[in-house]
Amino acid sequence: MFKKSISVDFERLPKHIGIIMDGNGRWAKKRKLPRTAGHTVGAKTFKSIARYCNKIGIEYLTVYAFSTENWKRPKDEVDAIMKLLKDYLVDAKNFKDENIKVKFIGDLSPLSDDLKQLIKESEEGSADATGLNLNIALNYGGRDEIVYAAKKIAKKVKEGIISPDEIDEKMISGNIYTASQPNPDIIIRPSGEYRISNFLIWQSAYSEFWYSDVLWPDFKPKDLDRAIIDFQQRNRRFGGI
Ligand code: IPE
Ligand code: IPE
Ligand code: MG
């Protein structure tokens, strides 16, 4: 019988991991705490998982921090999430110390000026890092990203730089936020939901999906290990045999 390995094979790590950091609200509700308390602990989990990915040698990690749809939430909650992000970025020095290269993906235009400034500083301050490439998806939507790419390409057509016949998958991949990065090998969603919620929809065409009932604030490096071990048992065919 096929023997399932019980430890991570560090020679065959996924290159790019995507995580939908979900379940903060339910974590708080279970403890009769305000939802924002779940986001606070969720932010800690984010730091520890990013650090762990960097430590074991993952090349790319994309975390879903705030979707284009999350503006529907009460203003207090949105403000609390933005404040947590700010606190994280004020700590931007850590990125350098930890050799993590940070990049934000999403439509950053509606964010406050101070948040935009902090984002710029963290990206510039970590630009030379050679460790983990950390993408933080903020005001990110996969559909919105495709619209963004379509507009960029349409402008080039209008200016006569390219012809419509030249548009191909490679060009679209080259005009989305993750241009030049590998597609995610595995997408992890904790919290017991089995959906993509507009995360990396173009890039995940051949990603492996991994779900868990653990709520994001409770998610530990050992849970990431479980996802990686499962991933390493799978047979990816990409349409071949
Ligand atoms: C994920 O946790 C964080 C964001 C979407 C910003 P949720 O806040 O969605 O937690 P649940 O799904 O309500 O438990
Ligand atoms: C997805 O979680 C977005 C983030 C984790 C940032 P949601 O909680 O917003 O997704 P739905 O509403 O359950 O699909
Ligand atoms: Mg949720």
Short mmCIF file of C-alpha atoms and ligand atoms in Angstrom, two decimals:
data_model
loop_
_atom_site.label_atom_id
_atom_site.label_comp_id
_atom_site.label_asym_id
_atom_site.label_seq_id
_atom_site.Cartn_x
_atom_site.Cartn_y
_atom_site.Cartn_z
CA MET A 1 0.00 0.00 0.00
CA PHE A 2 1.03 3.58 -0.66
CA LYS A 3 2.72 4.84 2.46
CA LYS A 4 1.83 8.37 3.48
CA SER A 5 4.84 10.34 4.66
CA ILE A 6 4.38 12.07 7.98
CA SER A 7 6.91 14.82 7.61
CA VAL A 8 7.56 17.60 5.16
CA ASP A 9 10.03 16.86 2.38
CA PHE A 10 12.00 20.10 2.41
CA GLU A 11 13.53 19.26 -0.95
CA ARG A 12 10.12 19.40 -2.64
CA LEU A 13 8.45 22.43 -1.14
CA PRO A 14 5.72 24.29 -3.01
CA LYS A 15 7.28 27.39 -4.52
CA HIS A 16 4.25 29.59 -3.97
CA ILE A 17 1.64 29.23 -1.23
CA GLY A 18 -1.57 31.27 -1.12
CA ILE A 19 -3.55 31.61 2.10
CA ILE A 20 -7.08 32.92 2.60
CA MET A 21 -6.78 34.06 6.22
CA ASP A 22 -10.35 33.34 7.26
CA GLY A 23 -12.23 32.69 10.49
CA ASN A 24 -11.18 35.60 12.69
CA GLY A 25 -14.76 36.65 13.39
CA ARG A 26 -15.91 33.16 14.35
CA TRP A 27 -12.86 32.69 16.55
CA ALA A 28 -13.84 35.82 18.49
CA LYS A 29 -17.53 34.91 18.62
CA LYS A 30 -16.71 31.53 20.16
CA ARG A 31 -14.98 33.41 22.96
CA LYS A 32 -17.70 36.06 23.30
CA LEU A 33 -15.19 38.69 22.20
CA PRO A 34 -15.69 41.45 19.62
CA ARG A 35 -14.79 40.44 16.05
CA THR A 36 -11.85 42.84 16.14
CA ALA A 37 -10.21 40.68 18.83
CA GLY A 38 -10.17 37.88 16.26
CA HIS A 39 -8.45 40.16 13.77
CA THR A 40 -5.82 41.09 16.37
CA VAL A 41 -4.93 37.46 17.00
CA GLY A 42 -5.21 36.73 13.27
CA ALA A 43 -2.57 39.39 12.61
CA LYS A 44 -0.24 37.58 15.03
CA THR A 45 -0.86 34.32 13.20
CA PHE A 46 -0.03 36.05 9.93
CA LYS A 47 3.35 37.19 11.29
CA SER A 48 4.22 33.78 12.67
CA ILE A 49 3.23 31.93 9.48
CA ALA A 50 5.15 34.37 7.26
CA ARG A 51 8.20 33.93 9.48
CA TYR A 52 7.83 30.16 9.36
CA CYS A 53 7.55 30.14 5.55
CA ASN A 54 10.69 32.26 5.37
CA LYS A 55 12.50 29.93 7.76
CA ILE A 56 11.74 26.73 5.85
CA GLY A 57 12.57 28.29 2.47
CA ILE A 58 9.22 28.95 0.80
CA GLU A 59 9.89 31.38 -2.06
CA TYR A 60 6.47 33.06 -2.36
CA LEU A 61 3.61 33.50 0.08
CA THR A 62 0.46 35.43 -0.84
CA VAL A 63 -1.93 36.20 2.00
CA TYR A 64 -5.45 37.51 1.54
CA ALA A 65 -5.79 40.36 4.04
CA PHE A 66 -8.76 42.34 2.74
CA SER A 67 -10.95 41.74 -0.29
CA THR A 68 -12.65 44.22 -2.61
CA GLU A 69 -15.89 42.91 -1.06
CA ASN A 70 -14.83 43.39 2.58
CA TRP A 71 -15.82 47.10 2.46
CA LYS A 72 -19.37 45.83 3.04
CA ARG A 73 -18.45 45.26 6.68
CA PRO A 74 -19.24 47.74 9.49
CA LYS A 75 -16.93 50.76 9.40
CA ASP A 76 -15.53 49.96 12.89
CA GLU A 77 -14.38 46.58 11.70
CA VAL A 78 -12.82 47.92 8.49
CA ASP A 79 -11.04 50.62 10.50
CA ALA A 80 -9.74 48.04 12.97
CA ILE A 81 -8.33 45.89 10.16
CA MET A 82 -6.62 48.90 8.56
CA LYS A 83 -5.20 49.90 11.95
CA LEU A 84 -3.73 46.42 12.43
CA LEU A 85 -2.09 46.68 9.04
CA LYS A 86 -0.65 50.03 9.95
CA ASP A 87 0.77 48.67 13.20
CA TYR A 88 2.36 45.87 11.25
CA LEU A 89 3.90 48.24 8.73
CA VAL A 90 5.20 50.65 11.35
CA ASP A 91 7.23 47.65 12.35
CA ALA A 92 8.59 47.60 8.78
CA LYS A 93 12.14 47.34 10.03
CA ASN A 94 11.39 43.71 10.76
CA PHE A 95 11.04 42.94 7.10
CA LYS A 96 14.63 43.95 6.57
CA ASP A 97 15.86 42.13 9.64
CA GLU A 98 14.02 39.01 8.60
CA ASN A 99 15.07 39.29 4.95
CA ILE A 100 11.40 39.17 3.81
CA LYS A 101 10.52 41.08 0.66
CA VAL A 102 7.09 42.67 0.88
CA LYS A 103 4.77 43.53 -1.97
CA PHE A 104 1.17 44.67 -1.83
CA ILE A 105 -1.27 43.47 -4.45
CA GLY A 106 -4.69 45.00 -4.99
CA ASP A 107 -6.16 48.41 -5.70
CA LEU A 108 -4.44 50.62 -3.17
CA SER A 109 -5.95 53.87 -4.47
CA PRO A 110 -8.81 54.18 -1.92
CA LEU A 111 -6.50 53.68 1.09
CA SER A 112 -5.57 56.55 3.40
CA ASP A 113 -2.46 58.56 2.55
CA ASP A 114 -0.59 57.45 5.65
CA LEU A 115 -1.28 53.80 4.91
CA LYS A 116 -0.16 54.29 1.32
CA GLN A 117 3.04 55.91 2.56
CA LEU A 118 3.74 53.04 4.97
CA ILE A 119 3.15 50.54 2.18
CA LYS A 120 5.61 52.37 -0.03
CA GLU A 121 8.21 52.47 2.75
CA SER A 122 7.83 48.78 3.52
CA GLU A 123 8.12 47.80 -0.14
CA GLU A 124 11.11 50.03 -0.75
CA GLY A 125 12.72 49.15 2.57
CA SER A 126 12.56 45.43 1.84
CA ALA A 127 13.28 45.55 -1.89
CA ASP A 128 16.75 44.04 -1.52
CA ALA A 129 15.65 41.16 0.70
CA THR A 130 16.55 37.76 -0.66
CA GLY A 131 14.32 35.59 1.53
CA LEU A 132 10.57 35.02 1.29
CA ASN A 133 8.60 37.09 -1.23
CA LEU A 134 5.52 38.07 0.76
CA ASN A 135 2.54 39.37 -1.20
CA ILE A 136 -0.13 41.00 0.95
CA ALA A 137 -3.45 41.12 -0.93
CA LEU A 138 -5.18 44.29 0.20
CA ASN A 139 -8.36 45.62 -1.36
CA TYR A 140 -7.70 42.73 -3.67
CA GLY A 141 -10.20 41.00 -5.92
CA GLY A 142 -9.32 38.52 -8.64
CA ARG A 143 -11.96 39.97 -10.95
CA ASP A 144 -10.80 43.50 -10.23
CA GLU A 145 -7.25 42.39 -11.07
CA ILE A 146 -8.36 41.05 -14.46
CA VAL A 147 -10.18 44.33 -15.18
CA TYR A 148 -6.99 46.20 -14.22
CA ALA A 149 -4.93 44.07 -16.63
CA ALA A 150 -7.54 44.47 -19.41
CA LYS A 151 -7.41 48.25 -19.08
CA LYS A 152 -3.61 48.31 -19.23
CA ILE A 153 -3.61 46.14 -22.33
CA ALA A 154 -6.43 48.13 -23.96
CA LYS A 155 -4.38 51.32 -23.54
CA LYS A 156 -1.45 49.72 -25.32
CA VAL A 157 -3.75 48.69 -28.16
CA LYS A 158 -5.18 52.21 -28.36
CA GLU A 159 -1.69 53.69 -28.50
CA GLY A 160 -0.82 51.30 -31.31
CA ILE A 161 1.92 49.57 -29.26
CA ILE A 162 0.30 46.16 -29.73
CA SER A 163 -2.43 44.72 -31.93
CA PRO A 164 -5.46 42.85 -30.48
CA ASP A 165 -4.19 39.62 -32.05
CA GLU A 166 -1.09 39.77 -29.91
CA ILE A 167 -3.11 39.45 -26.70
CA ASP A 168 -2.52 36.01 -25.25
CA GLU A 169 -2.45 34.33 -21.84
CA LYS A 170 1.15 35.28 -21.33
CA MET A 171 0.33 38.94 -21.83
CA ILE A 172 -2.50 38.80 -19.31
CA SER A 173 -0.25 37.01 -16.80
CA GLY A 174 2.32 39.74 -17.40
CA ASN A 175 -0.13 42.54 -16.62
CA ILE A 176 -1.73 41.30 -13.42
CA TYR A 177 -0.41 42.22 -9.96
CA THR A 178 1.67 39.06 -9.65
CA ALA A 179 3.40 39.52 -13.02
CA SER A 180 6.75 37.69 -13.14
CA GLN A 181 5.86 35.54 -10.14
CA PRO A 182 5.09 31.82 -10.33
CA ASN A 183 1.45 30.77 -9.96
CA PRO A 184 0.45 29.47 -6.52
CA ASP A 185 1.05 25.73 -6.19
CA ILE A 186 -1.32 25.42 -3.27
CA ILE A 187 -4.11 27.58 -1.87
CA ILE A 188 -4.94 27.08 1.77
CA ARG A 189 -8.26 28.07 3.29
CA PRO A 190 -8.85 27.53 6.98
CA SER A 191 -12.17 28.10 8.80
CA GLY A 192 -14.19 25.37 7.11
CA GLU A 193 -15.28 27.36 4.07
CA TYR A 194 -14.85 25.71 0.69
CA ARG A 195 -14.69 28.63 -1.70
CA ILE A 196 -12.19 30.90 -3.38
CA SER A 197 -13.90 34.23 -2.54
CA ASN A 198 -12.30 36.10 -5.47
CA PHE A 199 -8.71 35.20 -4.48
CA LEU A 200 -6.10 34.75 -7.24
CA ILE A 201 -8.69 33.43 -9.69
CA TRP A 202 -6.48 33.79 -12.75
CA GLN A 203 -3.37 32.42 -11.07
CA SER A 204 -5.06 29.44 -9.37
CA ALA A 205 -6.21 27.69 -12.57
CA TYR A 206 -3.99 24.70 -11.66
CA SER A 207 -3.43 25.24 -7.96
CA GLU A 208 -4.03 22.49 -5.45
CA PHE A 209 -6.64 23.44 -2.84
CA TRP A 210 -6.36 22.57 0.81
CA TYR A 211 -9.05 23.22 3.37
CA SER A 212 -9.09 22.97 7.14
CA ASP A 213 -11.63 23.56 9.90
CA VAL A 214 -9.04 25.36 12.02
CA LEU A 215 -9.89 29.05 12.41
CA TRP A 216 -7.13 31.37 11.23
CA PRO A 217 -6.21 32.73 14.71
CA ASP A 218 -5.57 29.11 15.79
CA PHE A 219 -3.57 28.22 12.67
CA LYS A 220 -0.07 27.02 13.56
CA PRO A 221 3.07 26.08 11.62
CA LYS A 222 2.12 22.43 12.15
CA ASP A 223 -1.10 23.09 10.20
CA LEU A 224 0.97 24.52 7.37
CA ASP A 225 3.13 21.40 7.55
CA ARG A 226 0.00 19.26 7.17
CA ALA A 227 -0.99 21.22 4.08
CA ILE A 228 2.48 20.84 2.59
CA ILE A 229 2.59 17.10 3.36
CA ASP A 230 -0.79 16.64 1.66
CA PHE A 231 0.39 18.70 -1.29
CA GLN A 232 3.45 16.49 -1.60
CA GLN A 233 1.23 13.39 -1.94
CA ARG A 234 -0.74 14.80 -4.83
CA ASN A 235 -0.22 14.05 -8.48
CA ARG A 236 -0.47 17.24 -10.50
CA ARG A 237 -1.18 16.57 -14.14
CA PHE A 238 -1.89 19.98 -15.66
CA GLY A 239 -4.17 18.30 -18.18
CA GLY A 240 -1.62 15.67 -19.16
CA ILE A 241 -1.55 12.04 -18.15
C1 IPE B 1 -10.97 36.93 7.85
O1 IPE B 1 -11.78 36.60 8.93
C2 IPE B 1 -10.46 38.34 7.89
C3 IPE B 1 -11.00 39.20 6.82
C4 IPE B 1 -11.87 38.84 5.91
C5 IPE B 1 -10.53 40.57 6.81
P1 IPE B 1 -13.32 36.94 8.92
O2 IPE B 1 -13.49 38.28 9.54
O3 IPE B 1 -13.91 36.78 7.58
O4 IPE B 1 -13.85 35.84 9.91
P2 IPE B 1 -15.24 35.07 9.81
O5 IPE B 1 -15.30 34.44 8.46
O6 IPE B 1 -16.32 36.10 10.00
O7 IPE B 1 -15.18 34.09 10.92
C1 IPE B 2 -12.12 36.19 2.20
O1 IPE B 2 -12.82 35.97 3.38
C2 IPE B 2 -11.33 37.46 2.30
C3 IPE B 2 -10.22 37.46 3.25
C4 IPE B 2 -9.84 36.48 4.01
C5 IPE B 2 -9.48 38.69 3.30
P1 IPE B 2 -14.34 36.42 3.54
O2 IPE B 2 -14.73 36.08 4.92
O3 IPE B 2 -14.49 37.84 3.14
O4 IPE B 2 -15.06 35.52 2.47
P2 IPE B 2 -16.59 35.07 2.38
O5 IPE B 2 -17.42 36.30 2.52
O6 IPE B 2 -16.83 34.11 3.49
O7 IPE B 2 -16.70 34.40 1.04
MG MG B 3 -14.76 35.19 6.64
#
